[in-house]
Coordinates of C-alpha atoms and ligand atoms in Angstrom, one line a residue:
M201 CA 11.9 24.6 15.0
A202 CA 9.4 24.3 12.1
V203 CA 10.0 21.2 10.0
E204 CA 10.3 22.3 6.4
S205 CA 12.5 19.6 4.8
V206 CA 12.0 15.9 5.4
G207 CA 13.9 12.8 4.5
V208 CA 12.2 9.4 4.0
V209 CA 14.5 6.4 4.0
G210 CA 13.0 3.3 2.4
L211 CA 10.4 3.8 -0.4
G212 CA 8.4 0.6 -0.2
T213 CA 4.6 0.8 0.1
M214 CA 4.7 2.7 3.4
G215 CA 7.8 4.9 2.7
A216 CA 6.5 6.0 -0.7
G217 CA 3.1 6.7 0.9
I218 CA 4.7 8.8 3.7
A219 CA 6.8 10.7 1.2
E220 CA 3.6 11.5 -0.8
V221 CA 1.9 12.7 2.4
F222 CA 4.7 15.2 3.2
A223 CA 5.0 16.4 -0.4
R224 CA 1.3 16.9 -0.6
A225 CA 1.5 19.1 2.5
G226 CA 4.1 21.3 0.8
L227 CA 7.2 20.0 2.5
D228 CA 10.4 19.3 0.6
V229 CA 11.2 15.6 0.6
V230 CA 14.4 13.7 0.0
G231 CA 13.5 10.0 -0.6
V232 CA 16.4 7.6 -0.2
E233 CA 16.7 4.0 -1.3
A234 CA 19.5 1.5 -1.2
D235 CA 20.0 1.1 -5.0
E236 CA 18.7 2.3 -8.3
A237 CA 16.3 -0.7 -8.7
A238 CA 14.7 0.0 -5.4
L239 CA 14.6 3.7 -6.2
S240 CA 12.8 3.1 -9.4
R241 CA 10.3 0.9 -7.6
G242 CA 9.7 3.7 -5.1
R243 CA 9.2 6.2 -7.9
G244 CA 6.7 3.8 -9.4
H245 CA 4.7 3.7 -6.1
L246 CA 4.6 7.5 -5.9
E247 CA 3.7 8.0 -9.6
R248 CA 0.9 5.3 -9.5
S249 CA -0.6 6.7 -6.4
L250 CA -0.7 10.3 -7.7
G251 CA -1.7 9.1 -11.1
R252 CA -4.7 7.4 -9.6
A253 CA -5.7 10.6 -7.8
V254 CA -5.5 12.5 -11.1
E255 CA -7.6 9.9 -12.9
R256 CA -10.3 10.1 -10.2
G257 CA -10.3 13.8 -10.5
K258 CA -9.0 14.3 -7.0
L259 CA -5.9 16.0 -8.1
A260 CA -5.1 18.4 -10.9
P261 CA -2.3 17.3 -13.3
D262 CA -0.2 20.5 -12.4
E263 CA -0.6 19.7 -8.7
R264 CA 0.7 16.2 -9.3
E265 CA 3.7 17.8 -11.0
A266 CA 4.2 20.2 -8.2
I267 CA 4.1 17.4 -5.6
L268 CA 6.5 15.3 -7.6
G269 CA 8.8 18.3 -8.0
R270 CA 9.0 18.6 -4.2
V271 CA 10.4 15.0 -3.9
R272 CA 14.1 14.4 -4.7
L273 CA 15.0 10.7 -5.0
T274 CA 18.5 9.5 -4.4
T275 CA 20.6 6.6 -3.3
D276 CA 22.9 8.9 -1.4
R277 CA 22.1 9.2 2.3
A278 CA 24.5 12.2 2.6
E279 CA 21.7 14.2 0.9
L280 CA 19.8 14.0 4.2
A281 CA 22.3 16.4 5.9
G282 CA 20.0 19.4 5.6
A283 CA 16.7 17.6 6.7
D284 CA 14.9 18.8 9.8
L285 CA 13.3 15.4 10.2
V286 CA 14.1 11.9 8.8
V287 CA 11.5 9.1 8.8
E288 CA 12.7 5.6 8.4
A289 CA 10.5 3.0 6.7
I290 CA 12.9 0.1 5.9
P291 CA 12.3 -3.6 6.6
E292 CA 11.6 -4.5 10.3
V293 CA 15.0 -6.0 11.1
M294 CA 16.7 -4.5 14.2
A295 CA 20.2 -4.9 12.8
F296 CA 19.3 -2.9 9.6
K297 CA 17.6 -0.2 11.7
S298 CA 20.5 0.2 14.1
A299 CA 23.0 0.5 11.3
L300 CA 20.8 3.1 9.5
F301 CA 20.2 5.2 12.7
D302 CA 24.0 5.1 13.3
D303 CA 24.5 6.5 9.9
L304 CA 21.7 9.1 10.2
D305 CA 23.1 10.2 13.5
R306 CA 26.4 11.1 11.8
I307 CA 24.9 12.6 8.7
C308 CA 22.0 14.7 10.0
K309 CA 22.4 18.0 11.8
P310 CA 22.3 17.7 15.6
E311 CA 18.9 19.3 16.0
A312 CA 17.2 17.1 13.4
I313 CA 14.6 14.7 14.7
L314 CA 15.0 11.0 13.7
A315 CA 11.8 9.0 13.5
T316 CA 11.0 5.4 12.8
N317 CA 7.8 4.1 11.2
T318 CA 8.3 0.7 12.8
S319 CA 5.2 -1.2 13.6
S320 CA 6.8 -3.7 15.9
L321 CA 10.3 -2.9 17.1
P322 CA 10.9 -1.0 20.4
V323 CA 11.5 2.7 19.6
T324 CA 13.5 3.0 22.9
K325 CA 16.0 0.5 21.7
I326 CA 16.4 2.3 18.3
A327 CA 16.7 5.7 20.1
A328 CA 19.3 4.3 22.5
S329 CA 21.5 3.1 19.6
T330 CA 22.1 6.8 18.6
G331 CA 23.9 9.7 20.2
R332 CA 20.7 11.7 20.3
P333 CA 18.1 9.4 22.0
G334 CA 16.1 12.4 23.2
R335 CA 15.4 13.3 19.5
V336 CA 14.3 9.9 18.3
V337 CA 10.6 9.1 18.2
G338 CA 8.2 6.8 16.5
L339 CA 6.0 8.2 13.7
H340 CA 3.6 5.4 12.9
F341 CA 1.5 5.7 9.7
F342 CA -1.1 3.3 8.5
N343 CA -1.5 1.6 5.2
P344 CA -2.4 3.1 2.8
A345 CA -0.6 6.1 4.3
P346 CA -2.1 8.8 2.0
V347 CA -5.6 7.6 3.0
M348 CA -5.6 6.6 6.7
R349 CA -5.8 9.7 8.9
L350 CA -4.0 8.5 12.1
V351 CA -0.4 9.0 13.1
E352 CA 0.8 7.3 16.3
V353 CA 3.5 9.5 17.8
V354 CA 5.6 7.3 20.0
R355 CA 7.7 8.9 22.7
T356 CA 10.1 7.0 24.9
V357 CA 11.2 7.5 28.5
V358 CA 14.2 9.6 27.2
T359 CA 12.4 11.7 24.6
E360 CA 13.2 15.4 25.1
P361 CA 10.3 17.6 26.3
G362 CA 8.5 19.2 23.3
V363 CA 9.6 16.7 20.7
A364 CA 6.5 14.5 20.7
E365 CA 4.3 17.6 20.7
E366 CA 6.2 19.0 17.8
M367 CA 5.6 15.8 15.9
A368 CA 1.9 15.8 16.8
E369 CA 1.7 19.4 15.4
L370 CA 3.5 18.2 12.2
A371 CA 1.0 15.4 11.9
R372 CA -1.9 17.9 12.0
R373 CA -0.1 19.9 9.3
L374 CA -0.3 16.8 7.2
G375 CA -4.0 16.6 7.7
K376 CA -3.7 13.7 10.1
T377 CA -4.8 13.2 13.7
P378 CA -2.0 12.4 16.1
V379 CA -2.3 10.1 19.1
V380 CA 0.7 10.4 21.4
V381 CA 1.6 7.2 23.2
G382 CA 4.4 5.5 25.1
D383 CA 6.6 2.7 23.7
R384 CA 4.7 -0.6 24.3
A385 CA 4.6 -3.4 21.8
G386 CA 2.1 -2.7 19.1
F387 CA 1.3 0.8 20.4
V388 CA -2.5 1.3 20.4
V389 CA -3.7 0.1 17.0
N390 CA -1.5 -3.0 16.3
R391 CA -2.0 -4.1 19.9
L392 CA -5.7 -4.2 19.4
L393 CA -5.9 -5.0 15.7
L394 CA -3.3 -7.8 15.1
P395 CA -4.6 -10.2 17.8
Y396 CA -8.0 -9.9 16.2
L397 CA -6.5 -10.7 12.8
N398 CA -4.5 -13.6 14.3
H399 CA -7.7 -14.9 15.9
A400 CA -9.5 -14.8 12.5
A401 CA -6.6 -17.0 11.1
L402 CA -7.1 -19.4 14.0
L403 CA -10.9 -19.6 13.4
L404 CA -10.2 -20.4 9.8
E405 CA -7.8 -23.2 10.8
Q406 CA -10.4 -24.6 13.2
G407 CA -12.9 -24.6 10.3
V408 CA -15.4 -22.4 12.2
A409 CA -16.1 -20.7 8.8
T410 CA -14.5 -20.2 5.5
R411 CA -12.1 -17.3 4.5
D412 CA -14.9 -15.7 2.5
G413 CA -17.4 -16.4 5.3
I414 CA -15.3 -14.7 8.0
D415 CA -14.5 -11.7 5.8
T416 CA -18.2 -11.3 4.9
V417 CA -19.3 -11.4 8.6
M418 CA -16.8 -8.7 9.6
R419 CA -17.2 -6.5 6.5
Q420 CA -20.9 -6.8 5.6
G421 CA -22.1 -7.7 9.0
A422 CA -20.0 -5.9 11.5
G423 CA -19.5 -3.0 9.1
L424 CA -15.6 -2.9 9.1
P425 CA -14.1 -1.6 5.9
M426 CA -12.3 -4.9 5.1
G427 CA -12.6 -8.4 6.3
P428 CA -9.6 -9.8 8.3
F429 CA -8.1 -11.8 5.5
A430 CA -8.3 -9.0 3.0
L431 CA -6.7 -6.7 5.6
L432 CA -4.0 -9.2 6.4
D433 CA -3.2 -9.3 2.7
L434 CA -3.0 -5.5 2.6
I435 CA -0.8 -5.3 5.7
G436 CA 1.4 -8.1 4.5
L437 CA 1.5 -11.6 6.1
D438 CA 5.2 -11.3 7.0
T439 CA 4.6 -7.9 8.7
S440 CA 1.6 -9.4 10.6
Y441 CA 3.6 -12.4 11.7
E442 CA 6.4 -10.1 12.9
V443 CA 4.1 -7.9 14.9
M444 CA 2.5 -11.0 16.5
E445 CA 6.0 -12.3 17.5
V446 CA 6.8 -9.0 19.1
L447 CA 3.4 -8.8 20.9
Y448 CA 3.9 -12.3 22.2
D449 CA 7.5 -11.5 23.4
E450 CA 6.2 -8.7 25.5
T451 CA 2.9 -10.1 26.7
R452 CA 3.5 -13.9 26.8
D453 CA -0.2 -14.1 26.1
R454 CA -0.6 -17.3 24.1
R455 CA -3.3 -15.6 22.0
H456 CA -0.5 -13.6 20.6
A457 CA 1.4 -16.6 19.3
P458 CA 1.2 -16.2 15.5
A459 CA -1.3 -18.5 13.9
P460 CA 0.5 -21.5 12.3
G461 CA -1.3 -20.8 9.0
L462 CA 0.4 -17.4 8.8
R463 CA 3.8 -19.0 9.2
E464 CA 2.9 -21.5 6.5
L465 CA 1.9 -18.8 4.0
V466 CA 4.9 -16.7 4.8
A467 CA 7.2 -19.7 4.3
A468 CA 5.5 -20.3 1.0
G469 CA 6.3 -16.7 -0.1
R470 CA 2.6 -15.7 0.0
L471 CA 3.0 -12.4 1.7
G472 CA -0.3 -10.8 0.6
R473 CA -0.7 -7.9 -2.0
K474 CA 3.0 -7.1 -2.1
S475 CA 3.8 -10.6 -3.5
G476 CA 0.5 -10.8 -5.5
H477 CA -0.8 -13.7 -3.4
G478 CA -1.8 -14.1 0.3
F479 CA -5.0 -15.4 1.6
Y480 CA -6.5 -14.2 -1.6
G481 CA -5.0 -14.8 -5.0
P482 CA -4.4 -12.0 -7.6
E483 CA -7.6 -10.4 -8.7
E484 CA -9.6 -12.7 -6.5
A485 CA -12.6 -11.2 -4.7
P486 CA -14.7 -12.7 -1.9
A487 CA -17.2 -15.1 -3.5
Q488 CA -21.0 -14.7 -2.9
A489 CA -23.2 -17.7 -3.1
P490 CA -26.1 -17.3 -5.5
P491 CA -29.6 -17.0 -4.0
K492 CA -31.6 -20.3 -4.3
G493 CA -35.0 -19.5 -2.7
T494 CA -36.3 -23.0 -1.8
P495 CA -39.9 -23.0 -0.5
L496 CA -39.9 -24.3 3.1
T497 CA -41.8 -24.6 6.3
F498 CA -40.2 -23.2 9.3
R499 CA -40.3 -22.5 13.0
V500 CA -38.3 -19.8 14.9
V501 CA -37.4 -20.0 18.5
G502 CA -36.2 -16.8 20.1
D503 CA -37.2 -14.1 17.6
D504 CA -40.9 -13.4 16.9
E505 CA -40.1 -10.5 14.5
L506 CA -38.0 -12.8 12.3
A507 CA -40.9 -15.3 12.3
G508 CA -43.2 -12.6 11.2
R509 CA -40.9 -11.5 8.4
L510 CA -40.6 -15.0 7.1
E511 CA -44.4 -15.4 7.1
A512 CA -44.7 -12.1 5.2
A513 CA -42.3 -13.5 2.6
G514 CA -44.7 -16.4 2.0
F515 CA -43.2 -19.2 4.2
K516 CA -45.4 -21.3 6.5
Q517 CA -44.9 -22.0 10.1
A518 CA -45.3 -25.7 11.1
A519 CA -45.0 -27.7 14.3
E520 CA -42.7 -30.2 12.4
P521 CA -41.0 -27.8 10.1
D522 CA -38.4 -28.3 7.4
V523 CA -36.2 -25.9 9.2
L524 CA -36.0 -25.1 12.9
L525 CA -34.2 -21.8 13.6
H526 CA -32.8 -21.0 17.0
V527 CA -32.0 -17.3 17.1
G528 CA -29.0 -16.6 19.3
L529 CA -29.3 -20.0 20.9
A530 CA -27.3 -23.2 20.6
A531 CA -29.1 -25.8 18.4
T532 CA -28.9 -29.4 19.2
G533 CA -31.5 -31.7 17.7
E534 CA -32.2 -32.9 14.2
R535 CA -32.7 -30.1 11.6
E536 CA -32.0 -27.4 14.3
V537 CA -30.0 -24.5 13.1
R538 CA -28.6 -21.6 15.3
V539 CA -29.0 -18.3 13.6
N540 CA -27.2 -15.1 14.6
L541 CA -28.1 -11.9 12.8
V542 CA -25.1 -9.6 12.4
G543 CA -25.7 -6.0 11.5
E544 CA -28.2 -5.4 8.7
G545 CA -26.7 -7.7 6.1
V546 CA -25.4 -11.0 7.4
A547 CA -26.8 -14.0 9.2
E548 CA -24.5 -16.5 10.7
V549 CA -26.0 -20.0 10.3
A550 CA -24.7 -22.8 12.5
P551 CA -26.4 -26.2 12.1
S552 CA -26.2 -28.8 14.8
L553 CA -24.2 -31.9 13.9
H554 CA -27.4 -33.6 12.8
A555 CA -28.6 -30.8 10.5
T556 CA -27.6 -29.1 7.4
A557 CA -27.4 -25.3 6.9
E558 CA -28.9 -25.0 3.4
G559 CA -32.6 -24.5 4.2
A560 CA -31.8 -21.9 6.9
A561 CA -29.3 -20.2 4.5
D562 CA -32.0 -20.0 1.8
L563 CA -34.4 -18.3 4.3
M564 CA -31.8 -15.8 5.3
R565 CA -31.2 -14.9 1.6
V566 CA -34.9 -14.3 1.1
L567 CA -34.7 -11.8 3.9
G568 CA -31.9 -10.0 2.1
R569 CA -29.1 -11.3 4.4
T570 CA -26.0 -13.1 3.2
P571 CA -25.8 -16.4 5.1
V572 CA -22.4 -17.4 6.5
V573 CA -22.3 -21.0 7.5
C574 CA -20.4 -21.5 10.8
R575 CA -19.6 -24.4 13.1
Q576 CA -21.3 -24.2 16.4
R577 CA -18.6 -22.6 18.5
A578 CA -19.1 -20.0 21.3
G579 CA -19.6 -16.6 19.7
L580 CA -19.6 -18.1 16.2
V581 CA -17.5 -15.7 14.1
A582 CA -18.7 -12.1 14.8
E583 CA -18.8 -12.2 18.6
A584 CA -15.8 -14.5 18.9
L585 CA -13.7 -11.9 17.0
L586 CA -15.3 -8.7 18.2
Y587 CA -15.8 -9.2 22.0
P588 CA -12.2 -10.1 22.9
Y589 CA -11.0 -7.1 20.9
L590 CA -13.4 -4.9 22.9
N591 CA -12.2 -6.5 26.1
D592 CA -8.6 -5.8 25.2
A593 CA -9.5 -2.2 24.6
V594 CA -11.0 -2.0 28.1
R595 CA -7.9 -3.6 29.6
M596 CA -5.6 -1.2 27.6
Y597 CA -7.5 1.8 29.0
D598 CA -7.5 0.4 32.5
S599 CA -3.7 -0.1 32.3
G600 CA -3.3 3.7 31.9
Y601 CA -1.6 3.3 28.5
A602 CA -4.1 5.4 26.5
G603 CA -7.4 7.3 27.1
I604 CA -10.8 6.3 25.8
E605 CA -11.0 9.1 23.2
D606 CA -7.5 8.3 21.9
I607 CA -8.2 4.6 21.6
D608 CA -11.5 5.2 19.8
A609 CA -9.9 7.8 17.5
A610 CA -7.0 5.5 16.8
M611 CA -9.2 2.6 15.6
R612 CA -11.5 4.8 13.6
L613 CA -8.8 6.8 11.9
G614 CA -6.1 4.1 11.7
C615 CA -8.3 1.3 10.5
G616 CA -11.3 3.1 9.1
Y617 CA -13.6 1.4 11.6
P618 CA -17.1 2.9 11.8
A619 CA -16.7 3.3 15.5
G620 CA -14.0 3.0 18.2
P621 CA -14.1 0.0 20.6
F622 CA -15.7 2.0 23.4
E623 CA -18.3 3.5 21.1
M624 CA -18.9 -0.1 19.8
L625 CA -19.2 -1.5 23.3
E626 CA -21.7 1.1 24.3
S627 CA -23.8 0.6 21.2
I628 CA -23.9 -3.2 21.6
G629 CA -24.5 -2.9 25.3
L630 CA -22.0 -3.5 28.1
E631 CA -23.9 -6.4 29.6
R632 CA -24.4 -8.2 26.2
V633 CA -20.6 -8.0 25.6
R634 CA -19.9 -9.1 29.1
D635 CA -22.2 -12.1 28.7
G636 CA -20.7 -13.0 25.3
L637 CA -17.2 -12.9 26.9
R638 CA -18.4 -15.2 29.7
E639 CA -19.7 -17.6 27.1
L640 CA -16.4 -17.5 25.2
H641 CA -14.5 -18.0 28.4
A642 CA -16.6 -20.9 29.5
E643 CA -16.0 -22.7 26.2
Y644 CA -12.3 -21.9 25.5
R645 CA -11.1 -21.3 29.1
E646 CA -8.9 -18.6 27.7
P647 CA -8.0 -16.3 30.6
A648 CA -8.0 -13.2 28.4
Y649 CA -11.7 -13.8 27.5
A650 CA -12.7 -13.3 31.1
P651 CA -14.5 -9.9 31.1
A652 CA -12.2 -7.1 32.1
P653 CA -12.7 -6.2 35.8
L654 CA -13.5 -2.6 34.8
L655 CA -16.3 -3.8 32.6
E656 CA -17.8 -5.9 35.4
E657 CA -17.4 -2.9 37.7
L658 CA -19.3 -0.5 35.4
I659 CA -22.1 -3.0 35.0
A660 CA -22.3 -3.6 38.7
A661 CA -22.6 0.2 39.2
G662 CA -25.5 0.2 36.7
L663 CA -23.6 2.2 34.1
T664 CA -24.3 1.8 30.4
A665 CA -21.4 4.0 29.2
F666 CA -17.7 4.6 30.2
P667 CA -17.3 7.8 32.1
R668 CA -15.3 10.2 30.0
R669 CA -12.9 12.4 31.9
Ligands
CAA78 N1 -2.8 4.7 -2.1 C1 -3.4 5.9 -2.2 N2 -4.7 6.1 -2.2 C2 -5.5 5.0 -2.0 C3 -5.0 3.7 -1.9 C4 -3.6 3.6 -1.9 N3 -3.0 2.4 -1.8 N4 -6.0 2.8 -1.7 C5 -7.1 3.5 -1.8 N5 -6.8 4.8 -1.9 C6 -7.8 5.9 -1.9 C7 -8.6 5.9 -3.2 O1 -8.0 6.6 -4.2 C8 -9.9 6.6 -2.7 O2 -9.7 8.0 -2.6 P1 -10.9 9.0 -3.0 O3 -12.0 8.7 -2.0 O4 -10.3 10.3 -2.7 O5 -11.3 8.7 -4.4 C9 -10.0 6.1 -1.2 O6 -8.7 5.7 -0.8 C10 -11.0 5.0 -1.1 O7 -10.5 3.9 -1.9 P2 -11.5 2.9 -2.7 O8 -12.8 3.6 -3.1 O9 -10.7 2.3 -3.9 O10 -11.6 1.7 -1.8 P3 -12.4 1.6 -0.4 O11 -13.5 2.6 -0.2 O12 -12.6 0.2 -0.4 O13 -11.2 2.0 0.6 C11 -9.4 1.5 2.0 C12 -10.0 1.4 0.6 C13 -9.2 3.0 2.3 C14 -8.1 0.8 2.0 C15 -10.4 0.9 3.1 O14 -10.8 -0.4 2.7 C16 -9.9 0.9 4.5 O15 -10.0 1.9 5.2 N6 -9.4 -0.3 4.9 C17 -8.8 -0.5 6.2 C18 -7.3 -0.3 6.1 C19 -6.6 -0.5 7.4 O16 -7.1 -1.0 8.4 N7 -5.3 0.0 7.5 C20 -4.5 -0.1 8.6 C21 -3.8 -1.4 8.6 S1 -2.7 -1.6 10.0 C22 -1.3 -0.7 9.6 O17 -1.1 -0.3 8.5 C23 -0.3 -0.6 10.7 C24 0.8 -1.6 10.7 O18 1.8 -1.3 11.3 C25 0.6 -3.0 10.3

């Protein structure tokens, strides 16, 4: 059966984006909302998104009209009777979803496929609440849906043969890349992404660095498209909190307990972009400290090239310097500062308790790097956030849940990462990541920071890359 007409129930940010994706691919869409007010908000999302595409010259005005002409908006679910596929994107409350699927099951033709865009609830449970569990799947899009190229197709143990493949084919028709996975909490992307975001919220609470500092390290240093707090605001803090709860329920891994700071912001109604205020306020952009450029004497331990570059920039080496930099090493004594270079653009700067960061920060600015002041904790910010994520990816692969190529593609296309976790692991170096994990484990004694056995095994075998099948 070729899918030609699609229903989308719930036209919030995700639902409206999904409706746009279908209509852009030439399918007829019926968009359903609960009442007129919600429907008009949904129409607003759709018109703004297409309007922006026209403004940027990405879409001709008549194409926008054709796309809008393919979307019929209604508050009457009965209009879904003719749809070949219905995608649900309503709030993540099981009781709402069960009631909706109950209705859809009665309204839709028996051969129609019912899909949920849930990011956290078990698809199997939603399927089992209908009379057609074999034709209920997850179709998980990523925010912003018109931009992110991944769709996770979630099949359950009762999905009929061919249904997941048909949905994967449909995703390709939409210009997306499908990854077909089983029904585990968080699927691939949220299972790897959300613990990292939660961890960032914990580092902020522990005062390891500031909100802007952490976002700068991950965006400008690690090369991710957004820092964790900007991304939490995009996803929604309430959604993020819910996903963490569900992950914790399934894994009982204490790292998956939602960060208390998330709970506080959600309780205060600060849900991120959707409420106009989350970690960032409205119109607030990450701050950058102005360069100062104080003349200083210095000494560098652990990186001769850096010493050379500072000399070339006019600074003098001295036995008793103003600033003593330890590259990659813990600093202890007076005026000692640990420096960790992240990517091409950032330097984490972590003074010992007796020292201040300012001089070292100035030197890093002169070298064209944005300094981010951190407390001296294992892994500082970049490695503390990246390495456990890479370790989680290895464990996910080793569990048999998803293959290396699928995991890499999911993180690149679902989150806009420059590389997937296996690609990242291989470019950083397996041993370096393993050693970093050991350091994190030694400091925090967190069982999940112990290097994955498969990582140790590959290193012991002398391999520098993961064997692809
Ligand atoms: N709707 C439609 N189009 C949008 C958009 C939106 N909300 N936001 C951005 N765009 C489009 C822009 O129009 C632009 O298109 P063109 O290149 O054709 O002109 C393109 O996206 C890039 O946008 P910008 O230049 O304005 O901004 P950018 O380069 O900073 O990219 C971004 C913005 C695409 C959001 C990028 O920052 C990114 O990839 N961020 C990561 C997002 C992410 O990780 N999403 C997944 C979250 S997890 C999730 O969603 C699952 C869950 O269940 C929680």
